Coordinates of C-alpha atoms and ligand atoms in Angstrom, one line a residue:
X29 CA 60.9 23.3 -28.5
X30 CA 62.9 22.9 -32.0
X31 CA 61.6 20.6 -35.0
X32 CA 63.5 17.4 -34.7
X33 CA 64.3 17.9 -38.5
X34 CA 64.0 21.1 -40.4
X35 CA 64.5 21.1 -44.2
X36 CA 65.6 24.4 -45.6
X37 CA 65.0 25.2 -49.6
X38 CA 66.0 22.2 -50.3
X39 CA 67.3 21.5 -54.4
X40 CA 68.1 18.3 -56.3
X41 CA 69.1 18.2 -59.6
X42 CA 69.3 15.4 -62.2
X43 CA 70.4 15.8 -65.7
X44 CA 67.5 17.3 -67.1
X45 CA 65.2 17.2 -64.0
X46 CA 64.8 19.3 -61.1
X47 CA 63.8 16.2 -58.6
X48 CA 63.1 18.5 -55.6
X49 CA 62.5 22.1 -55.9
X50 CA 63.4 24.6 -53.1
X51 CA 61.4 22.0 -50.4
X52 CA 61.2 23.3 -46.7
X53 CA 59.4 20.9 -44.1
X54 CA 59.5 20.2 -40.3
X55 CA 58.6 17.3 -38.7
X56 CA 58.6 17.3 -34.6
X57 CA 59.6 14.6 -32.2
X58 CA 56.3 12.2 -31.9
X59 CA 54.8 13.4 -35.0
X60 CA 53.7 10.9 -38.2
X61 CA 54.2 12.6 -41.1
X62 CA 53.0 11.5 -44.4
X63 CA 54.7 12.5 -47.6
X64 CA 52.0 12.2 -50.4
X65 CA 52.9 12.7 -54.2
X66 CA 52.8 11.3 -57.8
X67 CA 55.2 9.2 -59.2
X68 CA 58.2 10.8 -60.0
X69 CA 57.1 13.9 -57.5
X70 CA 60.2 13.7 -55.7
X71 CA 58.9 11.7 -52.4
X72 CA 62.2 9.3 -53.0
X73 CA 64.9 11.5 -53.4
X74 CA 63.7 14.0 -50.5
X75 CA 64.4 10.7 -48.1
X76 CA 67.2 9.7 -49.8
X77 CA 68.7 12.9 -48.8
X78 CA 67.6 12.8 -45.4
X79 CA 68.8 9.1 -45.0
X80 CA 72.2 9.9 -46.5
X81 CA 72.0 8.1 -49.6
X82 CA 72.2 11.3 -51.4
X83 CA 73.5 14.8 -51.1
X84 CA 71.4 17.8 -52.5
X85 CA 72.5 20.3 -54.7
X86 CA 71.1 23.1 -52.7
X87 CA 69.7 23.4 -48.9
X88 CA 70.4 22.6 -45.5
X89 CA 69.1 19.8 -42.9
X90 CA 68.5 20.7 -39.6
X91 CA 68.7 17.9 -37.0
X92 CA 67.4 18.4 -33.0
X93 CA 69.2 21.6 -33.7
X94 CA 72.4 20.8 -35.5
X95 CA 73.2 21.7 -39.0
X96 CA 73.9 18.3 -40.8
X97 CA 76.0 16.9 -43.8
X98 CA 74.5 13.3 -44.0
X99 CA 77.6 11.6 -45.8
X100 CA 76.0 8.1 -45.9
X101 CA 73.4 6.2 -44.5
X102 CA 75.7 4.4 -41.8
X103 CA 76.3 8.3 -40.6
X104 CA 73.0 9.1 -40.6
X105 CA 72.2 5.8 -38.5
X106 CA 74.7 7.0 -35.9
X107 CA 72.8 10.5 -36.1
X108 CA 69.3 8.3 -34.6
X109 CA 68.5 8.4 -38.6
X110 CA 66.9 4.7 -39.7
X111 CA 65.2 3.9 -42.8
X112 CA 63.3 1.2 -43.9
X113 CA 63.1 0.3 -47.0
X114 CA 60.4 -0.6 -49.2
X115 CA 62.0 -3.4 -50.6
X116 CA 63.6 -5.0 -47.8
X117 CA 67.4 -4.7 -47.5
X118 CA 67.7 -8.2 -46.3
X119 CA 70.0 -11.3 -46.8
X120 CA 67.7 -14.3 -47.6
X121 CA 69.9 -17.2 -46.7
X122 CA 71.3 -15.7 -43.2
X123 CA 69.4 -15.8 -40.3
X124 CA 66.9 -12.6 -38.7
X125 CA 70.0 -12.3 -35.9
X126 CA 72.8 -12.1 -38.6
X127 CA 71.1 -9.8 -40.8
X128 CA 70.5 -7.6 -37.8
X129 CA 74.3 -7.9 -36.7
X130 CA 75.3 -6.1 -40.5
X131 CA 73.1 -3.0 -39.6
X132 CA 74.7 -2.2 -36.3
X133 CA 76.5 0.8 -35.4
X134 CA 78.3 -1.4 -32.4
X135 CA 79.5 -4.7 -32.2
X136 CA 77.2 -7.6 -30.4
X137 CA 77.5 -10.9 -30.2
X138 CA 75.0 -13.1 -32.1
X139 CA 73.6 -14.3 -28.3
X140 CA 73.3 -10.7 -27.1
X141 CA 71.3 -9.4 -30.6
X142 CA 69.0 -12.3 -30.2
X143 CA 68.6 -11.3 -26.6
X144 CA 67.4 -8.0 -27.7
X145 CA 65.4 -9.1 -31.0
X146 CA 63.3 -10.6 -28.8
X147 CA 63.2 -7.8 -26.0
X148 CA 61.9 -5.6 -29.1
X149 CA 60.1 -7.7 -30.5
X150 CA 57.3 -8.4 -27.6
X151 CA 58.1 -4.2 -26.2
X152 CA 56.9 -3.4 -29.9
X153 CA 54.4 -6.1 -31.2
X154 CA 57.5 -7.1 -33.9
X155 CA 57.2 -11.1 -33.3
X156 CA 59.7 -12.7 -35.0
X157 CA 62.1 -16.1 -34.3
X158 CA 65.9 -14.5 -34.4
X159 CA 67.3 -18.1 -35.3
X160 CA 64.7 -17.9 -38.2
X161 CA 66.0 -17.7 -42.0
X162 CA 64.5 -14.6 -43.4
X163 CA 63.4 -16.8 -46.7
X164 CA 61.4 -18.8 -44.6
X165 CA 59.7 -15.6 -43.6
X166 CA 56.6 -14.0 -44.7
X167 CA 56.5 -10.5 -45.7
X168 CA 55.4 -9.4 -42.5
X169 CA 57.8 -11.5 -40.4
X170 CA 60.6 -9.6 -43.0
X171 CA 59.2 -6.4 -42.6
X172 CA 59.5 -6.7 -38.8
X173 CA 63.1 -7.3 -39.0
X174 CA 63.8 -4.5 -40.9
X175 CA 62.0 -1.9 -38.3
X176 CA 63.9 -4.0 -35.6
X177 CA 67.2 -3.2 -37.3
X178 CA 66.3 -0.2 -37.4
X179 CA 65.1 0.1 -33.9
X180 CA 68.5 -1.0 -33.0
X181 CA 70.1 2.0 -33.5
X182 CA 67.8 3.9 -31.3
X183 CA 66.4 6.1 -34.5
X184 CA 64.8 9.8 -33.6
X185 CA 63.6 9.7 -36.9
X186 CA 61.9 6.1 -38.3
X187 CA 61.7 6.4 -42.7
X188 CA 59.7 4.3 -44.1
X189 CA 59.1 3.6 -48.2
X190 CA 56.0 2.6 -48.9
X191 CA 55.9 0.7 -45.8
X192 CA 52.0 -1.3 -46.6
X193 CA 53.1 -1.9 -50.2
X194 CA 53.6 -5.9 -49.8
X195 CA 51.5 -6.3 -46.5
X196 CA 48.3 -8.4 -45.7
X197 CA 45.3 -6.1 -44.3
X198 CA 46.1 -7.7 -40.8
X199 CA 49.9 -7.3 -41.0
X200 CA 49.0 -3.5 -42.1
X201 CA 47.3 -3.4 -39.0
X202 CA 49.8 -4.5 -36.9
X203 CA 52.8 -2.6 -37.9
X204 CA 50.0 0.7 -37.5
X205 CA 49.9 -0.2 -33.4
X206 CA 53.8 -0.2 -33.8
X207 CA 54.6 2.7 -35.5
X208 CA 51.4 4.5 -33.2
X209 CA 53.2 3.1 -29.8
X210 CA 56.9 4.3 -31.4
X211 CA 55.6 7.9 -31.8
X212 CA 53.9 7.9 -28.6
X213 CA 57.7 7.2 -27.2
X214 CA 58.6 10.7 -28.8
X215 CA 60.3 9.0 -32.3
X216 CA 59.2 10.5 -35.2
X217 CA 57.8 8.7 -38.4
X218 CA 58.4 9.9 -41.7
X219 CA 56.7 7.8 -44.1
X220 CA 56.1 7.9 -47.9
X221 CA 52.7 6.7 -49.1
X222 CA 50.0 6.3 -52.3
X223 CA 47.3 5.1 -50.0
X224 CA 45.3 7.7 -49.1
X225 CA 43.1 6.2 -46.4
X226 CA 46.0 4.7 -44.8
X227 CA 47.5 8.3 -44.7
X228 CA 44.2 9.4 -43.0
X229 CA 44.5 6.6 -40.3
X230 CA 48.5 6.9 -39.8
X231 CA 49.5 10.7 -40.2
X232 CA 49.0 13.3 -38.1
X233 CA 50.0 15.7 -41.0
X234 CA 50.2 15.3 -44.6
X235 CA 52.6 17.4 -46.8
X236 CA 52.2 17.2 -51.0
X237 CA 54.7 16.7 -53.3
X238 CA 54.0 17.6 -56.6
X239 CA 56.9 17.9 -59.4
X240 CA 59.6 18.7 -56.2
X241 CA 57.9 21.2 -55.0
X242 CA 55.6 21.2 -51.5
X243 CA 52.6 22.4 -52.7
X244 CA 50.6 22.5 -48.9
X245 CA 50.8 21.0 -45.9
X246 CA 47.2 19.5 -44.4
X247 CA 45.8 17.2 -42.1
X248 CA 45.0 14.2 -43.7
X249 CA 42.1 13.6 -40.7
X250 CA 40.0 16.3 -41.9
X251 CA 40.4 16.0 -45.4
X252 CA 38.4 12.8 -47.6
X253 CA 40.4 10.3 -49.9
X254 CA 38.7 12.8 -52.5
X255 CA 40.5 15.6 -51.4
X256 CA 43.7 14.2 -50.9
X257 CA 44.1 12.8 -54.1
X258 CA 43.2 15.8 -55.7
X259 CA 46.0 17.6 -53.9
X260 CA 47.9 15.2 -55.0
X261 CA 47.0 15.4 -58.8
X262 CA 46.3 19.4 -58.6
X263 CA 42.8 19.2 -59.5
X264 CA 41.0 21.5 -58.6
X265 CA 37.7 20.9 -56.3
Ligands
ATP12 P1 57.9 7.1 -57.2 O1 56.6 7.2 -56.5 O2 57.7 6.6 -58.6 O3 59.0 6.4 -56.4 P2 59.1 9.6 -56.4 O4 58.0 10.7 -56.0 O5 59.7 8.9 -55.3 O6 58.4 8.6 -57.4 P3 61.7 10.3 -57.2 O7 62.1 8.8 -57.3 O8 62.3 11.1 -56.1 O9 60.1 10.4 -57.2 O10 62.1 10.9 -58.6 C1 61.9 12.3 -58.9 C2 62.4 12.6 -60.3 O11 63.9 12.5 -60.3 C3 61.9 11.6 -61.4 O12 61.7 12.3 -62.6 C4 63.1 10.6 -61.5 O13 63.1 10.1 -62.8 C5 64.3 11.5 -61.2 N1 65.4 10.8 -60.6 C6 65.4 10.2 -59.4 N2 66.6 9.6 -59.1 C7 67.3 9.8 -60.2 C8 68.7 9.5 -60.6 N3 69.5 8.8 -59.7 N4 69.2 9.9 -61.8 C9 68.4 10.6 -62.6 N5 67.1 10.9 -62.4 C10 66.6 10.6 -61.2

């Protein structure tokens, strides 16, 4: 069986900066992969390429087997590519259904998404009213939209930024059966973290970033928050 995604030597330039380095990574279908780095390590513009928000200079992406171009993020959607941001992409004054209607890649009626806003939401543990207005929500409620616009696509490949940054410990808890149940369905989850004992609960592998390069490749189970973050830094033990 192939990777689901393949990354090949892949380069990113900015004026003055080399934002990812010659980076080759796999992920397979089912499999929770944490990227862990630094700030400014490159962990953002490595998803921003895979997502389609960004092209690299160098390097190729490899998709269940197909060589891709990713011209945009709407492409990359239609490729079974979703990401969810860290800062939610959401309208605050529409409702959960409308802000799910924009993300689409077909058209649905507002009945039909709220049909199947709630058919995802009990399926997935992602509880949330579809007539409700997303400033009304908490972050959690909001969060949950955004993985169930994303969920509407029917992603391969689930990115998430940061994805516990603005979540309650029980909320953190909840979207960890989610995204557990989603790989256990055969998606794969991509996820960019600092927190280093969520990476040991969540990830099934753990790659290192460190100044756009991929330093090694470990699994965070068998490692302690000690030795992660020393990866991470490049400390030695
Ligand atoms: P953080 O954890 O702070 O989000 P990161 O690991 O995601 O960091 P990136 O955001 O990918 O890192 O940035 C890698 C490097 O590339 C940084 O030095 C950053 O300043 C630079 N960079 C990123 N995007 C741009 C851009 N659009 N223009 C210029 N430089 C950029």
């Amino acid at each position: 069986m192939h990777s689901r995604l393949s990354l090949r030597n892949i380069t990113k330039r900015y004026p003055g900066i080399v934002a990812n380095d010659g980076v080759s990574m796999d992920i397979d279908p089912g499999e929770v992969l944490a990227v862990l780095g630094e700030n400014g390590a490159g962990k953002s513009t490595l998803m921003k390429i895979i997502y389609g928000a960004t092209r690299p200079d160098e390097g190729e992406v490899y998709f269940d087997g197909k060589k891709l171009d990713v011209a945009s993020p709407a492409e990359a959607r239609s490729l079974g590519i979703a990401m969810v941001h860290q800062h939610f992409a959401l309208f605050d004054t529409l409702t959960v259904a409308e802000n799910v209607a924009l993300g689409l890649t077909r058209p649905m009626s507002i009945a039909e998404i709220s049909e199947e806003v709630k058919r995802l939401g009990e399926r997935y543990g992602l509880e949330v009213d579809p007539a409700g207005i997303v400033m009304e929500l908490s972050m959690g409620e909001r969060q949950r939209v955004e993985i169930i616009r994303a969920l509407m696509t029917n992603p391969k490949l689930l990115i998430l930024d940061e994805p516990t940054s603005v979540l309650t410990p029980q909320a953190v808890k909840k979207l960890f059966v989610t995204l557990h149940q989603l790989a256990s369905e055969g998606v794969s989850i991509l996820f960019i973290s600092h927190k280093l004992d969520e990476i040991r609960e969540l990830a099934d592998r753990c790659v290192v970033l460190r100044a756009g390069k991929i330093v090694t490749s470990v699994d965070p189970k068998k490692e302690t928050e000690q030795s992660l973050a020393r990866l991470m830094i490049g400390a030695e033990p």
